[in-house]
Short mmCIF file of C-alpha atoms and ligand atoms in Angstrom, two decimals:
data_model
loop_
_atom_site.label_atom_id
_atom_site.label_comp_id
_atom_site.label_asym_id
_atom_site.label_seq_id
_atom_site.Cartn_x
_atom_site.Cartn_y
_atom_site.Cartn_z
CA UNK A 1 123.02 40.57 147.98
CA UNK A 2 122.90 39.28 151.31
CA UNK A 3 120.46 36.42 150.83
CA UNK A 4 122.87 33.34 150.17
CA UNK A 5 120.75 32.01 147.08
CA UNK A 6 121.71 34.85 145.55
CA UNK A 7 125.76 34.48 146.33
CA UNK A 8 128.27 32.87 142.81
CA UNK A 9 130.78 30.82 145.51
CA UNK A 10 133.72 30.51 143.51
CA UNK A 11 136.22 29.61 146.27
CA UNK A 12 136.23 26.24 146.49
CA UNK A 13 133.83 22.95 144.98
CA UNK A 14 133.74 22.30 149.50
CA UNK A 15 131.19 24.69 149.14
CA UNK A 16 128.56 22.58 147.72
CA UNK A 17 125.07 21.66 149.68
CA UNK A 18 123.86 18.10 149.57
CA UNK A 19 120.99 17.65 146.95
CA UNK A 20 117.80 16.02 147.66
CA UNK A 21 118.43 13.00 146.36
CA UNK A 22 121.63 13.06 148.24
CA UNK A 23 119.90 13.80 151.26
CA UNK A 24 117.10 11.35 150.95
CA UNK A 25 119.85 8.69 150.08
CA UNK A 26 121.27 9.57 153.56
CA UNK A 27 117.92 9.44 154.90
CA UNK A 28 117.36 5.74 153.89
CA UNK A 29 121.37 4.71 154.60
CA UNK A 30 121.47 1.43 156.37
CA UNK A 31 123.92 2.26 159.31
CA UNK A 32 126.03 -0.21 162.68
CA UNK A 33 128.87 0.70 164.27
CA UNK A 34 131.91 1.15 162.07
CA UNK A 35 134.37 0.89 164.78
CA UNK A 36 133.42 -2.77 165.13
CA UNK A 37 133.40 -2.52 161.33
CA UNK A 38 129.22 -3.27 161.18
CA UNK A 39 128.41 -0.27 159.22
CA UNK A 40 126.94 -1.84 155.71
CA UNK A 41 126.86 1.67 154.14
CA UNK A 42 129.98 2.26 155.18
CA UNK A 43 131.67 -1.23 153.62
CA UNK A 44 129.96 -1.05 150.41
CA UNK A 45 131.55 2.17 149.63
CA UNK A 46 134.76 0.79 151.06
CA UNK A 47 134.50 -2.51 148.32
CA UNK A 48 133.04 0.46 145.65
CA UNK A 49 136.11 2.54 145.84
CA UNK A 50 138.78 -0.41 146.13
CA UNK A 51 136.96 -2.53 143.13
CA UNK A 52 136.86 0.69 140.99
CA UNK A 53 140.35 1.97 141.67
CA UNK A 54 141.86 -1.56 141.50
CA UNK A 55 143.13 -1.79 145.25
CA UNK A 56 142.26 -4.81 147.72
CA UNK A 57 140.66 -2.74 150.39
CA UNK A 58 139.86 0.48 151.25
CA UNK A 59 139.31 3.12 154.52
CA UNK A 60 136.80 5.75 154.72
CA UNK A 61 138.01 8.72 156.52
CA UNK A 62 136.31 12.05 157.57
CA UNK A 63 138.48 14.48 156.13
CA UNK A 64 141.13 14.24 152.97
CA UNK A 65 144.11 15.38 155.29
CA UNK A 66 143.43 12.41 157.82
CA UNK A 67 143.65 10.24 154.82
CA UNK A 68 146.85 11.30 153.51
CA UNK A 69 148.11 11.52 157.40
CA UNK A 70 147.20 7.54 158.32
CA UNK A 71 148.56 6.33 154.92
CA UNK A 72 152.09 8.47 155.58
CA UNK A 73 151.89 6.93 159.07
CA UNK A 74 151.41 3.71 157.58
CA UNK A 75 154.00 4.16 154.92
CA UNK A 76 156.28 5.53 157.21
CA UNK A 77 157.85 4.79 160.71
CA UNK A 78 159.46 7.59 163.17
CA UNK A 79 162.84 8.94 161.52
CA UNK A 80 161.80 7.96 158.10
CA UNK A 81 161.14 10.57 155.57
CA UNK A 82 158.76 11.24 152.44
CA UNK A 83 159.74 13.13 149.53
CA UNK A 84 156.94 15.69 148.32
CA UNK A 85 156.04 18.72 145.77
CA UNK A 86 157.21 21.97 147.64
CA UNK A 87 153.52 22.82 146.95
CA UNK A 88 151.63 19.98 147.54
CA UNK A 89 148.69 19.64 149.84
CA UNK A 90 150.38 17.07 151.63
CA UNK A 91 153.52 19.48 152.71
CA UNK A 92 152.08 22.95 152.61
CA UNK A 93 148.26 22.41 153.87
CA UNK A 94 148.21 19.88 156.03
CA UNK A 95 149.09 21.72 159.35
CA UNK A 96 152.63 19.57 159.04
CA UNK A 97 150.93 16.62 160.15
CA UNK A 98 153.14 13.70 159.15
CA UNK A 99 155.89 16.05 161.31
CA UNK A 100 153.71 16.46 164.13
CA UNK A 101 152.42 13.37 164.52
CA UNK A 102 154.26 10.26 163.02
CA UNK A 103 157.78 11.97 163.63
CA UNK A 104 158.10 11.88 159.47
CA UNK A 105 160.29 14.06 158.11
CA UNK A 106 159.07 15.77 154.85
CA UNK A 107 161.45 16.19 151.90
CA UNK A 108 160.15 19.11 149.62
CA UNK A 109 161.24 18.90 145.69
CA UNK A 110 160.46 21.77 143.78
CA UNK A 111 157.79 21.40 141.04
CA UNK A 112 158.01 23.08 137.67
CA UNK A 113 154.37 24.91 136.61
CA UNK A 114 152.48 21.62 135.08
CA UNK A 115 153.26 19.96 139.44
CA UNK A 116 155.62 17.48 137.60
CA UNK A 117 158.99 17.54 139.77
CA UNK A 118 162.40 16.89 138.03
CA UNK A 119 162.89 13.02 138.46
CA UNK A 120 166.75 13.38 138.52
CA UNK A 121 166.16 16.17 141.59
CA UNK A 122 164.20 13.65 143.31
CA UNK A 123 166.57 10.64 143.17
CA UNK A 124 169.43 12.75 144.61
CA UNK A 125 166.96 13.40 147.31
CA UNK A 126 166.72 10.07 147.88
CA UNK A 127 169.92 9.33 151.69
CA UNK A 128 172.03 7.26 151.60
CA UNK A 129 171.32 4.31 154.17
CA UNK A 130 173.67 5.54 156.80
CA UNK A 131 173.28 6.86 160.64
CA UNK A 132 173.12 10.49 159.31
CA UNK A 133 169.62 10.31 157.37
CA UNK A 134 166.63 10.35 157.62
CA UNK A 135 165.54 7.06 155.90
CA UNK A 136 163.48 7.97 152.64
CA UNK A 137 160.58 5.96 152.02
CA UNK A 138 157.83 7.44 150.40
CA UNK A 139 156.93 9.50 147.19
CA UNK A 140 153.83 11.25 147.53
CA UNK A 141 152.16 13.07 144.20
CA UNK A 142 148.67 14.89 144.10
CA UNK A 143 146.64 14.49 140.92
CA UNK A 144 145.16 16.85 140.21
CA UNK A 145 147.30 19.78 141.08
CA UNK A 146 146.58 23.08 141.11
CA UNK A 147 143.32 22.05 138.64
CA UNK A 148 146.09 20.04 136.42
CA UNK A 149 145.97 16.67 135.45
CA UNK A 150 149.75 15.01 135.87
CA UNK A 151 150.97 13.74 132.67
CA UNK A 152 150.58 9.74 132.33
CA UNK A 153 153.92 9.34 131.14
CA UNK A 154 155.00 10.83 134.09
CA UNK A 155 153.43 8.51 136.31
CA UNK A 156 155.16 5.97 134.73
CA UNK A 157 158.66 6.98 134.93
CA UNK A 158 157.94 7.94 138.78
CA UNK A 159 156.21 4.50 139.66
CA UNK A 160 159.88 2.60 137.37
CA UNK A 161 161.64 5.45 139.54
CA UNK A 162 160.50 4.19 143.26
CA UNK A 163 160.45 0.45 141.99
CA UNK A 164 163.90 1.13 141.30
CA UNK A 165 164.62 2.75 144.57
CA UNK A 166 162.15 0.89 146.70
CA UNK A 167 159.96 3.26 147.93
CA UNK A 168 156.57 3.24 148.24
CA UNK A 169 154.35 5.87 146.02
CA UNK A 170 150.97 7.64 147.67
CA UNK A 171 149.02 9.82 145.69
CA UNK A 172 146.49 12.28 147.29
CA UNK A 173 143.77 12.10 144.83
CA UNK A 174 141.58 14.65 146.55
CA UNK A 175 140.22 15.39 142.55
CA UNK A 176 141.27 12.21 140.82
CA UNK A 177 138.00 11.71 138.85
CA UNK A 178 138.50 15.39 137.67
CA UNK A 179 142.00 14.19 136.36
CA UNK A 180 140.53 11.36 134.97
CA UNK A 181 137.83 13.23 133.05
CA UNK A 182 140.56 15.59 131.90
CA UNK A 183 142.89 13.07 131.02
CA UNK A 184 140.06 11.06 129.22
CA UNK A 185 140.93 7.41 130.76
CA UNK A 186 139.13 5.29 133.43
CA UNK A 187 140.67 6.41 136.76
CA UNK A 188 142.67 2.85 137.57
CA UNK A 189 145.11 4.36 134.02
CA UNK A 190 145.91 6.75 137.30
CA UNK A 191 145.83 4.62 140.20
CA UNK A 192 147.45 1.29 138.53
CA UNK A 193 150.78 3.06 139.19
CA UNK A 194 150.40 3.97 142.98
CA UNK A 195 150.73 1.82 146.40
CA UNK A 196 147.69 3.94 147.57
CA UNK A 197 145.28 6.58 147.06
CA UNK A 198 143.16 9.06 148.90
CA UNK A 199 140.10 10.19 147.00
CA UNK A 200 137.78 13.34 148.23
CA UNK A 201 134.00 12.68 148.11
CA UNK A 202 133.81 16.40 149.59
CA UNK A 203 134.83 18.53 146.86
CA UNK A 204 133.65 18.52 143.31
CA UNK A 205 131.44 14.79 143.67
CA UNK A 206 129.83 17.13 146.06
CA UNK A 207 129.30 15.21 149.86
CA UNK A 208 129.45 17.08 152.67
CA UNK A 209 132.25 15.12 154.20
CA UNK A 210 134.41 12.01 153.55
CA UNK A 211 137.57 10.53 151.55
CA UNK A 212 138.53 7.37 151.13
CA UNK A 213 142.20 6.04 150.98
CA UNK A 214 142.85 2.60 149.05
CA UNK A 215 145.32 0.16 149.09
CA UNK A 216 146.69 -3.30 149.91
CA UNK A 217 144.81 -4.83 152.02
CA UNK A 218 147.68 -4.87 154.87
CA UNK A 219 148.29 -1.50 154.02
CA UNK A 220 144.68 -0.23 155.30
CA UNK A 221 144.68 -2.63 158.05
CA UNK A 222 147.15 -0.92 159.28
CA UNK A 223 145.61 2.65 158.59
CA UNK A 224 142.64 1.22 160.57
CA UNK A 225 144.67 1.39 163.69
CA UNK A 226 146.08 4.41 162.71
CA UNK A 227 142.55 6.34 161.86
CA UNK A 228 141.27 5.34 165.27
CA UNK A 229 144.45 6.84 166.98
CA UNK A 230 143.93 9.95 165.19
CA UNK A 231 140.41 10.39 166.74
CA UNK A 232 138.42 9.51 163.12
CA UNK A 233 136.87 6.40 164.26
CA UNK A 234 133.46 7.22 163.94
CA UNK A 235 130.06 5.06 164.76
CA UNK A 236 127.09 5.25 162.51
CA UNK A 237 128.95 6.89 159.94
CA UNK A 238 126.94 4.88 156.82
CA UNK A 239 124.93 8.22 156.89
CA UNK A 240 127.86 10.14 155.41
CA UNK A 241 129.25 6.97 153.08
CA UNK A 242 125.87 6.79 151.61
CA UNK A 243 126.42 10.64 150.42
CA UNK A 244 129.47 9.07 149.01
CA UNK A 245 127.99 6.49 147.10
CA UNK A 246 125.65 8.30 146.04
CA UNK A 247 128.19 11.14 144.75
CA UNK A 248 130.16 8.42 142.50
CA UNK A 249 126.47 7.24 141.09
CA UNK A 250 125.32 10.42 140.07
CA UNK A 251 128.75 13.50 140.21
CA UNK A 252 131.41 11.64 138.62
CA UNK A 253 130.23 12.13 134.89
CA UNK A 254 128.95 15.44 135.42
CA UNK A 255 132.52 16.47 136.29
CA UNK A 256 133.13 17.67 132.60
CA UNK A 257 130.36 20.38 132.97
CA UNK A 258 132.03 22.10 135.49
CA UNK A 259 134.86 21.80 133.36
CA UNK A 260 133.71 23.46 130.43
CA UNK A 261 131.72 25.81 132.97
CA UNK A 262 135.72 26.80 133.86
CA UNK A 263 136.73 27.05 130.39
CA UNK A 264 133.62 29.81 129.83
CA UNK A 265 134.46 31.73 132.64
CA UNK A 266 138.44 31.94 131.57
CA UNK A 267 137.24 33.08 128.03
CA UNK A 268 134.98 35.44 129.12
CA UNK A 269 137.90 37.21 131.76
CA UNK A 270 140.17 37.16 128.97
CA UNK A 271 138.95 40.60 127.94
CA UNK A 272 138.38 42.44 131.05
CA UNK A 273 141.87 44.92 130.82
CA UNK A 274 142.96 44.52 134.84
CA UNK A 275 143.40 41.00 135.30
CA UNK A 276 144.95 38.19 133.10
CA UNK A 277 144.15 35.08 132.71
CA UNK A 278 147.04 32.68 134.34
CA UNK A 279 145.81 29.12 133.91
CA UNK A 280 142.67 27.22 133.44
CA UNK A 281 142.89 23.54 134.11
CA UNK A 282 139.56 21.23 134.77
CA UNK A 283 137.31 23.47 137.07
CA UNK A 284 140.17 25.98 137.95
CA UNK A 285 140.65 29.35 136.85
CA UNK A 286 143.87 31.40 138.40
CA UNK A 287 143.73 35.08 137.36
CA UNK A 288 146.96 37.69 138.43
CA UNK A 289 145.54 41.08 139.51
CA UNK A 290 148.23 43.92 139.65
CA UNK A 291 148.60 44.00 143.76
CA UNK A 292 147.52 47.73 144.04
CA UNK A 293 144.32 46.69 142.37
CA UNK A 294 143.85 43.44 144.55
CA UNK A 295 141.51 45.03 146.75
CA UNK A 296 139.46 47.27 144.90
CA UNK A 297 138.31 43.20 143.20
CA UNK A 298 137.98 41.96 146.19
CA UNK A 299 135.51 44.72 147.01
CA UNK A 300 133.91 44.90 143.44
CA UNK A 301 133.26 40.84 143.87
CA UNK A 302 131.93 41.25 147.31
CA UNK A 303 129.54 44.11 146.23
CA UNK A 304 128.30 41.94 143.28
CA UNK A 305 127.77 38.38 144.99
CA UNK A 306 130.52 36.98 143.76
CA UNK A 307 133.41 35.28 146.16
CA UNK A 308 136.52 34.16 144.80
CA UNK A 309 139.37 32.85 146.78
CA UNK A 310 141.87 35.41 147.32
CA UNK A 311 145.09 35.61 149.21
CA UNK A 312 146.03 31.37 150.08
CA UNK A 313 147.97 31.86 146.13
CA UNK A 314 150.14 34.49 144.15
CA UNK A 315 147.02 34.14 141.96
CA UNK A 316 142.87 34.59 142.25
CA UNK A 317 141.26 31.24 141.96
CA UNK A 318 138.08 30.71 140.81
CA UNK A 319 136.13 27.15 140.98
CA UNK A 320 133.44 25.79 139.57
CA UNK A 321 131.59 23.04 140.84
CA UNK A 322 127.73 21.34 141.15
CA UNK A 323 126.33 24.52 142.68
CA UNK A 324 127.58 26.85 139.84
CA UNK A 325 125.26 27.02 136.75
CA UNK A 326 125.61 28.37 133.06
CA UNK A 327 123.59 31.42 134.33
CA UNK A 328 126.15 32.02 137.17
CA UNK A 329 129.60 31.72 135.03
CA UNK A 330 127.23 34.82 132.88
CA UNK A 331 126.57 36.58 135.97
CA UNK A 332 130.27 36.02 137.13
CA UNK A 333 132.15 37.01 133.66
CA UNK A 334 129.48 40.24 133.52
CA UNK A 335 130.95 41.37 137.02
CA UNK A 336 134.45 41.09 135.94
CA UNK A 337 134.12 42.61 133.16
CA UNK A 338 132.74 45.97 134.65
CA UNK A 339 135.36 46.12 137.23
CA UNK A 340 137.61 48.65 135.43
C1 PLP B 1 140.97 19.27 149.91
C2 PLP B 1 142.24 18.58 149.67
C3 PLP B 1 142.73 17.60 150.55
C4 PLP B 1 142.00 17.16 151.80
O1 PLP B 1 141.34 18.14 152.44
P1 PLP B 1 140.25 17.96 153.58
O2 PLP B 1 139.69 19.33 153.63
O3 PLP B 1 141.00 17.55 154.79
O4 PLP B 1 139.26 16.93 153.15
C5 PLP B 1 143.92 17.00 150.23
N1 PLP B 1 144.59 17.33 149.12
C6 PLP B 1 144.15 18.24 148.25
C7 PLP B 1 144.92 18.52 147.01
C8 PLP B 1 142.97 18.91 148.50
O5 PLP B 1 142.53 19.81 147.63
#
């Protein structure tokens, strides 16, 4: 079981390799130098993203978290704060970055089990303008959460919300096209109601690096600055935008096979006696384990090829993504269900 080809890697859709078309498209990208913003690769994914979410411009940034960070940095000045889901990515994963870095104080709300966060909690979360607060200035949601696609009538009554209370509203859209597939619209029925967006090309679309963050175009000028301060202004980068494009050609439809690929393995684990079945939401599976047997699956799953991501949540989580095939969700569900 050592030889990886043989390894189910249910951790994470990070974990996918670049196919050969992928690779051949990075291959062939046309490349400059995308600090003096003369990388054509890099710009017509840039103009792809902002056209198809509906923004004016858009950034490409190595990593989802720098993303977020330069848009909260833009959003946000020293001694202002952001208001955020007590679990989001954005508070809880991010190594605090907004803290460390832009001198942004985060405001966690709690969330109730769909992500949603009680609109009347957040409003009283909102200071008062007055020497004692922090000033609030930003709403930041992640769609989708925990595999869940937000409600669009939630959106809604948060974007009238912060238009009310004039702040701005960033979502981190690390999976938005799986929240679009799962809420069945075009993904601008999400985006319309945000200031900006960050969008993963690494995780389900399946690159092996890159987000982009959209917005006005002032907005990402700014970010610009911000991007290069954090250390992610990068040269002949068109190599890793052209995995990008050519992830929203060819990934973006095929999202709803990994999501019935999900839905398979949840009904398959529904019978195996030790472990229930928690939630199952696009390409997510969370299973609870009784903690004294928490182990003994960890060592069952290692002993069959199987890795699951184990200890980061209360739960087990379990996602599928490009690299996972019909095959492996049979393999997968056949493992569970002889751990007894
Ligand atoms: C993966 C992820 C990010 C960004 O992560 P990077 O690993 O920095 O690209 C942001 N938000 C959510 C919800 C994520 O899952």
């Amino acid at each position: 079981m050592n030889d990886r080809s043989d390894i189910i890697d249910l951790r994470s859709d990070t974990v996918t390799q670049p196919c050969t078309g992928m690779r051949q498209a990075m291959l062939e990208a046309e490349v400059g130098d995308d600090v003096y913003g003369e990388d054509p690769t890099v710009i017509a994914l840039q103009k792809r993203v902002a056209n198809d979410l509906g923004f004016e411009a858009a950034l490409w940034c190595p990593t989802g978290t720098q993303a977020n960070l330069v848009a909260m940095l833009a959003h946000c000045a020293r001694g202002d704060e952001y208001l955020v889901g007590m679990e989001a990515h954005t508070y809880k994963y991010e190594g605090g970055g907004a803290a460390v870095l832009g001198s942004i104080q985060p405001q966690p709300i709690p969330q109730a089990d769909d992500g949603t966060m009680d609109l009347g909690v957040v409003e009283r979360a909102i200071k008062p303008i007055d020497p004692h607060f922090a000033r609030t200035r930003l709403l930041c949601l992640e769609n989708t959460w925990m595999g869940r696609a937000l409600p669009l009538d939630y959106l809604a009554d948060v974007r009238g919300l912060c238009d009310r209370r004039g702040l701005a509203l960033h979502l981190d859209g690390a999976r938005l096209y799986n929240a679009a597939c799962a809420s069945e619209v075009a993904p601008r029925e999400i985006t319309r109601h945000f200031d900006s967006v960050s969008v993963c090309l690494s995780k389900g679309l399946g690159a092996p690096a890159g987000s982009v963050l959209a917005g006005s175009a002032k907005l990402i000028d700014v970010t610009k600055r911000w991007r290069k301060v954090c250390g992610g202004g990068m040269r002949q980068v068109g190599i890793l935008a052209a995995a990008g494009l050519y992830a929203l050609d060819h990934n973006v439809t095929r999202l709803a096979d990994d999501h019935a690929r999900a839905a398979r393995l949840a009904a398959g684990l529904r019978d195996v006696t030790s472990i229930r079945v928690d939630a199952c939401h696009t390409n997510m599976v969370f299973i609870e384990v009784p903690a004294d047997r928490l182990q003994a699956l960890a060592t069952h799953l290692e002993a069959h090829g199987i890795r699951a991501s184990i200890g980061y949540l209360p739960q087990v989580r379990l996602v599928t993504h490009l690299d996972i095939s019909d095959a492996d969700i049979d393999r997968a569900i056949h493992v569970f269900q002889s751990f007894n």
